[in-house]
Amino acid sequence: MSTVDHIEALKAKHASLEQAISEENLRPHPDDDAICSLKKQKLLIKDEIVRLTSSSTRH
């Protein structure tokens, strides 16, 4: 898998997590722990995207 493909896969996962967070927030009694976990995963993915993007532009 190329770096570009990996970045695109991470962006798709990031969007999927954003959707899951939105859906959880729409529930009558959102699970704060689940939302926190999803947000942490989303942040880790964003950090990885930034890292890969910056390293691929340096080459």
XYZ file of C-alpha atoms in Angstrom:
59
model
C 0.000 0.000 0.000
C 1.421 3.356 -1.010
C 1.560 6.279 1.381
C -1.178 8.068 -0.567
C -3.433 4.999 -0.345
C -2.706 4.710 3.364
C -3.583 8.380 3.914
C -6.839 7.950 1.980
C -7.739 4.882 4.058
C -7.040 6.841 7.247
C -9.197 9.727 6.016
C -12.051 7.286 5.375
C -11.664 5.832 8.878
C -11.574 9.379 10.298
C -14.851 10.217 8.513
C -16.383 6.971 9.755
C -15.467 7.843 13.338
C -16.939 11.334 12.897
C -20.188 9.715 11.726
C -20.198 7.354 14.720
C -19.698 10.312 17.084
C -22.570 12.182 15.439
C -24.852 9.156 15.675
C -23.990 8.626 19.342
C -24.733 12.290 20.100
C -28.182 11.938 18.500
C -29.206 9.160 20.893
C -31.541 10.132 23.748
C -28.836 9.237 26.301
C -25.427 9.412 24.586
C -22.670 7.269 26.083
C -20.001 9.778 27.116
C -17.366 7.049 27.490
C -18.023 5.802 23.960
C -17.848 9.333 22.576
C -14.581 9.965 24.410
C -13.095 6.751 23.032
C -14.210 7.560 19.478
C -12.745 11.062 19.747
C -9.409 9.670 20.965
C -9.295 7.242 18.041
C -10.155 10.062 15.653
C -7.374 12.254 17.075
C -4.816 9.456 16.738
C -5.812 8.969 13.110
C -5.606 12.707 12.437
C -2.110 12.807 13.968
C -1.066 9.871 11.756
C -2.460 11.599 8.653
C -0.527 14.778 9.493
C 2.646 12.781 10.133
C 2.364 10.870 6.859
C 1.453 13.982 4.897
C 4.385 15.968 6.248
C 6.846 13.124 5.711
C 5.667 12.517 2.141
C 6.025 16.206 1.221
C 9.620 16.264 2.482
C 10.737 13.585 0.015
